[in-house]
Tab-separated table of C-alpha atoms and ligand atoms in Angstrom:
chain	number	residue	atom	x	y	z
T	205	MET	CA	134.594	81.065	50.472
T	206	ASP	CA	132.566	83.602	48.610
T	207	ILE	CA	130.352	86.320	49.972
T	208	THR	CA	127.792	87.109	47.358
T	209	ASN	CA	126.672	90.639	46.759
T	210	TRP	CA	123.195	90.598	48.264
T	211	VAL	CA	124.352	88.868	51.434
T	212	LYS	CA	126.995	91.581	51.680
T	213	ILE	CA	124.329	94.285	51.446
T	214	ILE	CA	122.326	92.655	54.198
T	215	ILE	CA	125.315	92.237	56.464
T	216	ASP	CA	126.418	95.803	55.805
T	217	SER	CA	123.025	97.039	56.960
T	218	LEU	CA	123.205	95.301	60.336
T	219	TYR	CA	123.598	97.402	63.471
T	220	ASP	CA	125.664	94.571	65.001
T	221	GLY	CA	129.300	94.182	64.004
T	222	VAL	CA	130.219	91.140	61.866
T	223	LEU	CA	133.602	89.539	61.167
T	224	ILE	CA	134.029	86.461	59.020
T	225	ALA	CA	137.243	84.427	58.827
T	226	ASP	CA	138.075	81.283	56.826
T	227	LYS	CA	139.390	78.002	58.198
T	228	ASP	CA	142.948	79.367	58.165
T	229	TYR	CA	141.817	82.255	60.369
T	230	ILE	CA	142.276	84.746	57.545
T	231	VAL	CA	139.767	87.591	57.833
T	232	LYS	CA	137.494	87.540	54.800
T	233	TYR	CA	135.066	90.233	55.650
T	234	ILE	CA	133.992	92.874	58.195
T	235	ASN	CA	130.958	95.140	58.023
T	236	PRO	CA	130.823	98.900	58.810
T	237	ALA	CA	129.308	98.257	62.237
T	238	TYR	CA	132.416	96.217	63.128
T	239	THR	CA	134.483	99.288	62.291
T	240	ARG	CA	132.126	101.514	64.323
T	241	ILE	CA	132.457	99.313	67.380
T	242	THR	CA	136.164	98.374	67.244
T	243	GLY	CA	137.664	101.234	65.259
T	244	VAL	CA	139.362	98.684	62.914
T	245	TYR	CA	139.025	99.361	59.163
T	246	ALA	CA	138.535	96.720	56.470
T	247	LYS	CA	141.720	97.717	54.622
T	248	ASP	CA	143.775	96.979	57.758
T	249	ILE	CA	142.367	93.572	58.525
T	250	VAL	CA	140.742	91.866	55.537
T	251	GLY	CA	143.104	89.303	53.974
T	252	LYS	CA	145.275	89.119	57.049
T	253	PRO	CA	145.514	86.445	59.753
T	254	LEU	CA	143.109	87.420	62.535
T	255	SER	CA	145.596	86.886	65.351
T	256	GLU	CA	147.987	89.336	63.741
T	257	ILE	CA	145.610	92.290	63.874
T	258	ARG	CA	143.509	91.162	66.817
T	259	PRO	CA	145.765	89.323	69.240
T	260	GLY	CA	143.656	87.623	71.854
T	261	ALA	CA	140.845	86.957	69.380
T	262	ARG	CA	139.076	83.726	70.212
T	263	LEU	CA	137.507	83.029	66.857
T	264	PRO	CA	140.490	80.788	65.840
T	265	TYR	CA	139.635	78.572	68.812
T	266	VAL	CA	136.005	78.390	67.675
T	267	ILE	CA	137.071	77.447	64.152
T	268	ARG	CA	139.496	74.853	65.484
T	269	SER	CA	137.173	73.261	67.994
T	270	GLY	CA	133.838	73.767	66.269
T	271	LYS	CA	132.424	75.044	69.583
T	272	LYS	CA	130.401	78.232	69.891
T	273	LEU	CA	131.441	80.944	72.322
T	274	LEU	CA	128.557	83.094	73.402
T	275	ARG	CA	128.223	86.391	75.206
T	276	ILE	CA	131.923	87.038	75.590
T	277	PRO	CA	132.352	90.578	76.999
T	278	ARG	CA	134.924	92.813	75.287
T	279	GLN	CA	135.960	96.413	75.456
T	280	GLU	CA	137.476	98.715	72.866
T	281	GLY	CA	138.314	102.074	74.418
T	282	LYS	CA	135.034	103.270	75.889
T	283	VAL	CA	132.897	100.957	73.815
T	284	GLU	CA	131.816	97.791	75.535
T	285	TYR	CA	130.356	94.919	73.589
T	286	MET	CA	129.413	91.286	73.709
T	287	VAL	CA	130.635	88.791	71.131
T	288	ASN	CA	128.902	85.659	69.902
T	289	MET	CA	131.207	83.418	67.885
T	290	SER	CA	130.184	80.363	65.873
T	291	PRO	CA	131.885	78.095	63.395
T	292	ILE	CA	130.651	78.131	59.785
T	293	VAL	CA	129.936	74.566	58.804
T	294	GLU	CA	129.376	73.223	55.294
T	295	GLU	CA	128.628	69.532	54.847
T	296	ASP	CA	130.097	68.571	58.207
T	297	GLU	CA	133.233	70.493	57.521
T	298	ILE	CA	134.255	73.692	59.273
T	299	ILE	CA	135.024	76.202	56.612
T	300	GLY	CA	135.410	79.287	58.802
T	301	GLY	CA	133.951	81.278	61.677
T	302	ILE	CA	131.778	84.289	62.302
T	303	SER	CA	131.810	86.845	65.135
T	304	ILE	CA	128.808	88.997	65.895
T	305	LEU	CA	129.547	92.050	68.023
T	306	ASN	CA	126.743	93.415	70.110
T	307	GLU	CA	127.330	96.910	71.409
T	308	ILE	CA	126.104	97.113	74.983
T	309	THR	CA	126.606	100.773	75.708
T	310	ASP	CA	122.853	101.350	75.387
T	311	ILE	CA	122.030	98.449	77.645
T	312	TYR	CA	124.614	99.691	80.094
T	313	LYS	CA	123.100	103.116	80.108
T	314	LEU	CA	119.705	101.618	80.758
T	315	THR	CA	121.097	99.396	83.485
T	316	GLU	CA	122.738	102.363	85.088
T	317	GLU	CA	119.482	104.308	84.954
T	318	LEU	CA	117.656	101.341	86.382
T	319	ASN	CA	120.154	101.120	89.221
T	320	LYS	CA	119.684	104.796	89.910
T	321	SER	CA	115.907	104.404	89.929
T	322	ASN	CA	116.224	101.444	92.255
T	323	MET	CA	118.266	103.570	94.631
T	324	THR	CA	115.621	106.270	94.532
T	325	ILE	CA	112.920	103.711	95.238
T	326	LYS	CA	114.916	102.339	98.174
T	327	ASN	CA	115.363	105.856	99.553
T	328	LEU	CA	111.688	106.628	99.164
T	329	GLU	CA	110.769	103.334	100.735
T	330	SER	CA	112.789	104.023	103.845
T	331	HIS	CA	111.370	107.545	103.864
T	332	VAL	CA	107.850	106.182	103.721
T	333	LYS	CA	108.690	103.662	106.414
T	334	ARG	CA	109.884	106.434	108.656
T	335	MET	CA	106.793	108.446	107.809
T	336	GLY	CA	104.608	105.425	108.303
T	337	LYS	CA	105.535	104.932	111.942
T	338	ALA	CA	102.966	104.578	114.660
T	339	LYS	CA	103.685	107.162	117.350
T	340	TYR	CA	102.009	105.771	120.444
T	341	ASN	CA	102.411	102.737	122.675
T	342	PHE	CA	100.251	101.159	125.345
T	343	ASP	CA	102.332	103.040	127.931
T	344	ASP	CA	100.866	106.266	126.559
T	345	ILE	CA	97.326	105.140	127.321
T	346	ILE	CA	96.391	106.313	130.795
T	347	SER	CA	93.849	103.962	132.300
T	348	LYS	CA	92.884	103.514	135.907
T	349	ASP	CA	89.182	102.799	135.706
T	350	ILE	CA	88.347	99.115	135.665
T	351	SER	CA	86.451	99.435	132.385
T	352	SER	CA	89.329	101.053	130.546
T	353	LEU	CA	91.819	98.618	132.071
T	354	GLU	CA	89.767	95.785	130.632
T	355	VAL	CA	89.832	97.391	127.182
T	356	LYS	CA	93.550	97.995	127.351
T	357	ASN	CA	94.236	94.426	128.418
T	358	LEU	CA	92.105	93.065	125.604
T	359	ALA	CA	93.878	95.297	123.086
T	360	LYS	CA	97.278	94.183	124.374
T	361	LYS	CA	96.260	90.567	124.139
T	362	ILE	CA	95.059	90.727	120.556
T	363	SER	CA	97.962	92.842	119.290
T	364	SER	CA	100.039	89.839	118.360
T	365	LYS	CA	97.158	88.023	116.662
T	366	ASP	CA	97.067	88.899	113.029
T	367	SER	CA	93.305	89.351	112.689
T	368	ASN	CA	91.642	92.562	111.618
T	369	VAL	CA	90.487	94.854	114.409
T	370	LEU	CA	87.569	97.270	114.591
T	371	ILE	CA	87.874	99.971	117.247
T	372	ILE	CA	84.538	101.490	118.191
T	373	GLY	CA	84.175	104.571	120.342
T	374	GLU	CA	82.906	108.131	120.524
T	375	SER	CA	84.999	110.940	119.162
T	376	GLY	CA	88.049	111.699	121.299
T	377	THR	CA	88.063	108.442	123.262
T	378	GLY	CA	91.536	107.436	122.073
T	379	LYS	CA	90.842	105.160	119.097
T	380	GLU	CA	93.868	106.405	117.225
T	381	LEU	CA	96.016	105.871	120.287
T	382	TYR	CA	94.808	102.271	120.426
T	383	ALA	CA	95.412	101.664	116.709
T	384	ASN	CA	98.984	102.938	117.075
T	385	SER	CA	99.639	100.876	120.175
T	386	ILE	CA	98.232	97.658	118.705
T	387	HIS	CA	100.484	97.992	115.670
T	388	ASN	CA	103.530	98.748	117.803
T	389	SER	CA	102.944	95.671	119.954
T	390	SER	CA	102.325	93.375	116.992
T	391	ASN	CA	104.753	91.291	114.961
T	392	ARG	CA	104.384	93.976	112.331
T	393	GLU	CA	105.939	96.687	114.506
T	394	ASN	CA	108.868	97.051	112.119
T	395	GLY	CA	106.575	97.246	109.123
T	396	PRO	CA	104.793	100.414	108.048
T	397	PHE	CA	101.761	101.886	109.825
T	398	ILE	CA	99.741	103.765	107.255
T	399	ALA	CA	96.745	105.773	108.428
T	400	VAL	CA	94.005	107.064	106.183
T	401	ASN	CA	90.932	108.975	107.238
T	402	CYS	CA	88.080	107.814	105.038
T	403	ALA	CA	86.096	110.974	105.791
T	404	THR	CA	88.602	113.289	104.150
T	405	PHE	CA	88.239	111.933	100.580
T	406	ASP	CA	85.303	111.422	98.280
T	407	SER	CA	84.870	107.886	96.978
T	408	ASN	CA	86.817	108.253	93.713
T	409	LEU	CA	89.739	109.905	95.406
T	410	LEU	CA	89.731	107.434	98.275
T	411	GLU	CA	89.771	104.563	95.806
T	412	SER	CA	92.846	105.906	94.051
T	413	GLU	CA	94.484	106.671	97.402
T	414	LEU	CA	93.901	103.130	98.606
T	415	PHE	CA	94.580	101.111	95.475
T	416	GLY	CA	96.783	103.446	93.450
T	417	TYR	CA	96.590	103.685	89.680
T	418	GLU	CA	98.573	103.058	86.529
T	419	GLU	CA	99.743	105.855	84.287
T	420	GLY	CA	96.890	107.111	82.106
T	421	ALA	CA	94.206	105.298	84.128
T	422	PHE	CA	91.963	108.372	83.966
T	423	THR	CA	92.207	112.035	83.022
T	424	GLY	CA	94.193	113.821	85.666
T	425	ALA	CA	96.114	110.663	86.597
T	426	LYS	CA	99.713	111.458	87.424
T	427	LYS	CA	102.486	110.456	85.030
T	428	GLY	CA	104.047	107.211	86.131
T	429	GLY	CA	100.904	106.327	88.087
T	430	LYS	CA	100.584	106.351	91.834
T	431	ILE	CA	101.292	103.697	94.414
T	432	GLY	CA	98.302	102.975	96.658
T	433	LEU	CA	98.260	103.096	100.468
T	434	PHE	CA	97.495	99.376	100.524
T	435	GLU	CA	100.774	98.671	98.768
T	436	LEU	CA	102.618	101.118	101.005
T	437	ALA	CA	101.252	99.269	104.024
T	438	ASP	CA	102.482	95.904	102.741
T	439	GLY	CA	104.040	93.978	105.599
T	440	GLY	CA	102.448	96.318	108.130
T	441	THR	CA	99.133	97.813	109.187
T	442	LEU	CA	96.622	99.944	107.339
T	443	PHE	CA	94.560	102.092	109.702
T	444	LEU	CA	91.188	102.958	108.164
T	445	ASP	CA	89.910	105.759	110.377
T	446	GLU	CA	86.218	106.736	110.190
T	447	VAL	CA	85.547	103.689	108.054
T	448	SER	CA	81.795	104.388	108.213
T	449	GLU	CA	82.341	107.270	105.784
T	450	MET	CA	83.505	105.004	102.970
T	451	GLY	CA	81.034	104.954	100.051
T	452	TYR	CA	78.947	101.817	99.544
T	453	GLY	CA	80.517	100.985	96.166
T	454	LEU	CA	84.035	101.286	97.481
T	455	GLN	CA	83.095	99.090	100.434
T	456	ALA	CA	82.518	96.243	97.949
T	457	LYS	CA	85.954	96.794	96.429
T	458	LEU	CA	87.548	96.822	99.850
T	459	LEU	CA	85.774	93.601	100.720
T	460	ARG	CA	87.156	91.971	97.571
T	461	VAL	CA	90.687	93.014	98.522
T	462	LEU	CA	90.266	91.599	102.017
T	463	GLN	CA	88.915	88.326	100.648
T	464	GLU	CA	91.531	87.805	97.967
T	465	GLY	CA	94.542	89.372	99.633
T	466	THR	CA	95.399	91.048	96.337
T	467	ILE	CA	94.830	94.442	94.797
T	468	ARG	CA	94.729	95.653	91.255
T	469	PRO	CA	95.648	99.321	90.793
T	470	ILE	CA	93.057	101.297	88.818
T	471	GLY	CA	93.735	100.788	85.109
T	472	GLY	CA	96.190	97.994	85.909
T	473	LEU	CA	96.153	94.460	84.591
T	474	LYS	CA	98.262	92.746	87.190
T	475	GLU	CA	97.047	91.619	90.603
T	476	VAL	CA	99.516	92.474	93.346
T	477	SER	CA	99.395	90.209	96.361
T	478	LEU	CA	99.639	91.870	99.722
T	479	ASN	CA	100.140	91.164	103.377
T	480	VAL	CA	98.329	93.889	105.283
T	481	ARG	CA	96.531	93.904	108.624
T	482	ILE	CA	93.558	96.219	108.813
T	483	ILE	CA	92.683	98.192	111.891
T	484	ALA	CA	89.510	100.173	111.296
T	485	ALA	CA	87.939	102.736	113.607
T	486	THR	CA	84.493	104.249	113.807
T	487	ASN	CA	82.520	106.549	116.038
T	488	LYS	CA	79.286	105.581	114.280
T	489	ASN	CA	77.057	102.656	115.097
T	490	LEU	CA	77.872	100.388	112.155
T	491	GLU	CA	75.212	97.834	113.046
T	492	LYS	CA	72.607	100.558	112.774
T	493	MET	CA	74.131	101.639	109.463
T	494	ILE	CA	73.876	98.056	108.229
T	495	ASN	CA	70.161	98.054	109.049
T	496	GLU	CA	69.766	101.321	107.189
T	497	GLY	CA	71.559	99.845	104.171
T	498	LYS	CA	74.500	102.236	104.477
T	499	PHE	CA	77.210	99.802	105.461
T	500	ARG	CA	77.852	96.355	104.010
T	501	GLU	CA	77.283	93.561	106.484
T	502	ASP	CA	79.836	91.255	104.804
T	503	LEU	CA	82.508	93.942	105.076
T	504	TYR	CA	81.574	94.580	108.692
T	505	TYR	CA	82.270	90.950	109.608
T	506	ARG	CA	85.585	91.030	107.760
T	507	LEU	CA	86.688	94.147	109.654
T	508	ALA	CA	85.235	93.367	113.054
T	509	VAL	CA	86.983	90.033	113.547
T	510	ILE	CA	88.138	91.529	116.829
T	511	PRO	CA	85.894	94.377	118.023
T	512	ILE	CA	87.250	96.730	120.659
T	513	ASN	CA	84.838	99.097	122.373
T	514	VAL	CA	86.525	102.122	123.907
T	515	PRO	CA	84.086	103.524	126.487
T	516	PRO	CA	83.295	107.240	126.699
T	517	LEU	CA	85.069	109.146	129.459
T	518	ARG	CA	81.839	109.665	131.458
T	519	GLU	CA	81.639	105.884	131.873
T	520	ARG	CA	85.136	105.605	133.321
T	521	LYS	CA	85.249	108.379	135.842
T	522	GLU	CA	88.263	106.927	137.647
T	523	ASP	CA	90.335	107.896	134.603
T	524	ILE	CA	89.539	111.605	134.869
T	525	ARG	CA	91.867	112.493	137.731
T	526	PRO	CA	94.942	110.630	136.398
T	527	LEU	CA	94.284	112.091	132.955
T	528	ILE	CA	94.121	115.623	134.379
T	529	GLU	CA	97.387	115.040	136.216
T	530	HIS	CA	98.927	113.604	133.058
T	531	PHE	CA	97.932	116.577	130.887
T	532	LEU	CA	98.954	119.130	133.526
T	533	ASN	CA	102.353	117.442	133.773
T	534	GLU	CA	102.721	117.619	130.015
T	535	LEU	CA	101.843	121.310	130.055
T	536	ALA	CA	104.128	121.990	133.010
T	537	ASN	CA	107.004	120.414	131.108
T	538	LYS	CA	106.250	122.670	128.200
T	539	ILE	CA	106.118	125.924	130.148
T	540	LYS	CA	108.628	124.766	132.792
T	541	ARG	CA	106.299	125.607	135.666
T	542	TYR	CA	104.276	123.533	138.012
T	543	ILE	CA	100.506	123.957	137.570
T	544	GLU	CA	98.109	123.235	140.414
T	545	ILE	CA	94.397	122.687	140.381
T	546	SER	CA	92.052	123.705	143.168
T	547	ASN	CA	89.691	121.210	144.762
T	548	ASP	CA	86.532	122.878	143.531
T	549	ALA	CA	87.875	123.049	139.970
T	550	MET	CA	88.746	119.354	140.232
T	551	ASN	CA	85.235	118.564	141.490
T	552	ILE	CA	83.684	120.328	138.533
T	553	LEU	CA	85.885	118.390	136.116
T	554	LEU	CA	85.106	115.086	137.834
T	555	SER	CA	81.371	115.644	137.511
T	556	TYR	CA	81.325	117.010	133.942
T	557	HIS	CA	79.842	114.672	131.314
T	558	TRP	CA	82.651	115.131	128.701
T	559	PRO	CA	80.817	114.843	125.385
T	560	GLY	CA	84.163	115.403	123.606
T	561	ASN	CA	85.840	112.818	125.826
T	562	ILE	CA	89.586	112.854	126.380
T	563	ARG	CA	90.256	115.294	123.574
T	564	GLU	CA	87.906	117.770	125.275
T	565	LEU	CA	89.608	117.185	128.623
T	566	LYS	CA	93.021	117.758	127.123
T	567	ASN	CA	91.888	120.993	125.475
T	568	ALA	CA	90.171	122.157	128.675
T	569	MET	CA	93.399	121.717	130.619
T	570	GLU	CA	95.359	123.674	128.067
T	571	PHE	CA	92.734	126.439	128.096
T	572	ALA	CA	92.624	126.607	131.897
T	573	SER	CA	96.373	126.715	132.347
T	574	ASN	CA	96.479	129.637	129.947
T	575	MET	CA	93.798	131.442	131.926
T	576	ALA	CA	95.399	130.829	135.320
T	577	ASP	CA	97.899	133.647	135.692
T	578	ASP	CA	99.312	132.350	138.950
T	579	TYR	CA	99.423	128.689	137.891
T	580	ILE	CA	96.560	127.609	140.123
T	581	ILE	CA	93.527	126.541	138.168
T	582	THR	CA	90.301	127.579	139.886
T	583	PRO	CA	86.731	127.173	138.574
T	584	GLU	CA	86.676	130.530	136.788
T	585	HIS	CA	89.636	129.444	134.624
T	586	LEU	CA	87.720	126.534	133.158
T	587	PRO	CA	85.963	126.819	129.786
T	588	LYS	CA	82.568	128.491	130.256
T	589	ILE	CA	80.569	125.457	129.157
T	590	ILE	CA	82.203	123.332	131.858
T	591	GLN	CA	81.757	126.071	134.469
T	592	ALA	CA	78.089	126.328	133.527
T	593	GLU	CA	77.517	122.664	134.170
T	594	GLY	CA	79.319	122.998	137.513
T	595	ILE	CA	77.019	125.869	138.472
T	596	LYS	CA	73.948	123.878	137.511
T	597	LYS	CA	75.122	121.035	139.690
T	598	ASN	CA	75.773	123.476	142.506
T	599	LEU	CA	79.489	122.771	142.441
T	600	VAL	CA	80.212	126.431	141.912
T	601	LYS	CA	78.130	128.872	143.915
T	602	LEU	CA	77.077	132.118	142.315
T	603	LYS	CA	78.254	135.038	144.494
T	604	PRO	CA	75.661	137.540	145.703
T	605	LEU	CA	75.942	140.680	143.566
T	606	GLU	CA	76.592	142.847	146.598
T	607	GLU	CA	79.758	140.856	147.287
T	608	VAL	CA	80.881	141.038	143.658
T	609	ILE	CA	80.421	144.838	143.656
T	610	LYS	CA	82.300	145.216	146.920
T	611	GLU	CA	85.254	143.199	145.589
T	612	ALA	CA	85.334	145.237	142.407
T	613	GLU	CA	85.252	148.538	144.312
T	614	ILE	CA	88.082	147.545	146.632
T	615	SER	CA	90.207	146.347	143.763
T	616	GLU	CA	89.714	149.665	141.915
T	617	ILE	CA	90.483	151.735	145.017
T	618	LYS	CA	93.681	149.738	145.620
T	619	LYS	CA	94.678	150.384	142.050
T	620	ALA	CA	94.139	154.155	142.482
T	621	ILE	CA	96.182	154.240	145.722
T	622	LEU	CA	98.949	152.374	143.945
T	623	ILE	CA	98.974	155.132	141.352
T	624	TYR	CA	98.716	158.196	143.651
T	625	GLY	CA	100.525	156.904	146.738
T	626	ASP	CA	99.565	155.769	150.225
T	627	SER	CA	99.828	159.236	151.872
T	628	VAL	CA	96.769	161.258	152.911
T	629	ASP	CA	97.408	163.522	149.965
T	630	GLY	CA	97.656	160.522	147.615
T	631	LYS	CA	94.397	159.101	148.929
T	632	LYS	CA	92.717	162.480	148.425
T	633	LYS	CA	93.772	162.442	144.786
T	634	ALA	CA	92.704	158.805	144.418
T	635	ALA	CA	89.237	159.573	145.828
T	636	GLU	CA	88.936	162.506	143.439
T	637	ALA	CA	89.895	160.331	140.484
T	638	LEU	CA	87.346	157.721	141.504
T	639	GLY	CA	84.615	160.359	141.964
T	640	ILE	CA	84.060	159.757	145.667
T	641	SER	CA	84.820	161.663	148.904
T	642	LEU	CA	87.833	160.829	151.007
T	643	ALA	CA	85.485	159.674	153.803
T	644	THR	CA	83.719	157.218	151.474
T	645	LEU	CA	87.076	155.866	150.345
T	646	TYR	CA	88.109	155.168	153.933
T	647	ASN	CA	84.709	153.657	154.576
T	648	LYS	CA	84.923	151.228	151.701
T	649	LEU	CA	88.397	150.110	152.655
T	650	LYS	CA	87.237	149.160	156.173
J	848	LIG	N1	93.877	106.979	127.611
J	848	LIG	C1	94.510	108.053	127.164
J	848	LIG	N2	95.616	108.490	127.773
J	848	LIG	C2	96.246	109.605	127.358
J	848	LIG	N3	95.855	110.349	126.319
J	848	LIG	C3	94.765	109.965	125.644
J	848	LIG	C4	94.049	108.793	126.030
J	848	LIG	N4	93.015	108.640	125.191
J	848	LIG	C5	93.077	109.663	124.325
J	848	LIG	N5	94.134	110.463	124.578
J	848	LIG	C6	94.481	111.699	123.877
J	848	LIG	O1	93.265	112.329	123.502
J	848	LIG	C7	93.294	112.845	122.190
J	848	LIG	C8	92.229	112.187	121.338
J	848	LIG	O2	92.537	110.821	121.128
J	848	LIG	P1	92.378	110.106	119.713
J	848	LIG	O3	92.780	111.033	118.627
J	848	LIG	O4	93.039	108.806	119.784
J	848	LIG	O5	90.789	109.957	119.703
J	848	LIG	P2	89.854	109.299	118.606
J	848	LIG	O6	89.008	108.324	119.314
J	848	LIG	O7	90.674	108.828	117.474
J	848	LIG	O8	88.956	110.534	118.181
J	848	LIG	P3	88.173	110.804	116.793
J	848	LIG	O9	87.054	109.826	116.723
J	848	LIG	O10	87.694	112.209	116.952
J	848	LIG	O11	89.176	110.645	115.719
J	848	LIG	C9	94.674	112.595	121.686
J	848	LIG	O12	95.443	113.738	121.917
J	848	LIG	C10	95.170	111.446	122.536
J	848	LIG	O13	96.569	111.480	122.669
J	849	LIG	MG1	90.849	109.610	115.511
C-alpha cells in the first residue's frame, strides 16, 4: 500500500488526526494532528503492529470484520476525542483501515458554556416567575354593596375561563386588584403574571417591551436582544393596564398577535408561538374612542370577550363603611394602636362623592390618622376638600366666631398658668404675660 506524495500533503494539513494501517494491522502512516491529539510520534509507531503500541485499539477489528465503527469516544490525558474507523477496500478486498480522530475539547468547552448559560436562563426564569406574581386575591377585595358583590361574583366565575378580559372602571376603583385576583383564581395561577402600563411608554418603546427584539434590530438595541413581555408571560397572564393609551399602529400589531397566537420579535425572522391570556384595563370609554377613531374596534372585541365593569365608589355606598374599617385596621396594625372614627367624621365620609374612588378613601384614612393625635378621627382631621364638601352638605357646622375666639383664649390662658403655676402669684404673672389684668383672666376662666 502506497501513500503518494500529494495525498500525504493533504492528509498532513488536516486538523483531524489520521492513522492508516494495512491488512496485517501494521501502522503505515500517521499525520501530525494524530501526534498532537495522542502524543504518539510517527517514529514510535509507523511500521509496528498497531496493538503493540496502542493496546485496546479497535481498528484491527474494523479491518477484520469490514465494519465501520463511528463516534467512538477516547481520551488521551486531558484530550478527549472521537474516532471514526473504516476499512479501506480495493476491489472487494480489505487492504487496510483508517482512523480519523476528532478532537472534541472545543465542542466540550462550548457544551459546558451552553450548560452554564442554560443554568443562568433557568435561574432568571424562576426569578422572573417570582417577580411576575400577582399579589392580590378575591379575599382582598372588600365588597358589601350589592353592585360590587355582583361584579366580584362575575369576576370569580370567569376566572377559570380562558377568555380575554377587559376591566373597565374609573381610576382607583380596584381594576388592578381584580386583574391580580382573576389570574390567581385561574388555571394559570402558577404561571407568570406580567403587568405593563401602556401609558408609561411611547409606542416604539412599548412595542419593544411587548414583543422584544433581536440583537441589532435597531440602533440602541441591546446586545443579545431583549425578550418581550409577551414571551415572559407565556403560560400565564399579561395585564395590559391603561390599554386605551396604546398607539393606533401598535394596536394593529397587538391584534395580529391575538389572532395568530404568535409573535415575531422586532428584527426577528422566526415566529414564536405563545399561550398568553390577556387581561386589559381602562378608565377611558373605549366605545367613545372607537367612534372618534382612536381605538380599533376589531381589537376592542378581541380584548372585551368578557367585559367587567367596576362601579365607582359613589355608586356602591354600602362599601364605604367596611372599606374605612378595613383601612383603619391596616393602619392600626402598622402603628400598633387602635384608631377610632367619630360619628360625624363617618357621616362626612359616607356622603362624600369620592372622585378618586377607593384609592382616595385609602389615602384620606392615612392622612386623617396622621392628623388625629389622640387616635380619634374627627371631621377636622379629614382632608380639607372632604371637610369642605361636608360643610356644604351641612354635615359639619361652622362654629360662631365668638365661640372660636373664646376657646382660643381659654386654651392660651391655660397654657400660661401651666407655665407660671396655679398660685395667685403665678396667675398674676400669667395675666401680665398675656397682656390682661388679673380680673379679666379670672373672668375669662369662668
Ligand atoms: N374592593 C377593595 N377592597 C380593598 N382595597 C381596594 C379595593 N378596591 C381597591 N382597593 C385598593 O385601592 C387602591 C387602588 O386600587 P387599584 O390600583 O386596583 O385601582 P385601579 O382601578 O387600578 O386604578 P387606576 O385606574 O388609577 O390604575 C389600591 O391600593 C387597592 O388595594
Ligand atoms: Mg391601576
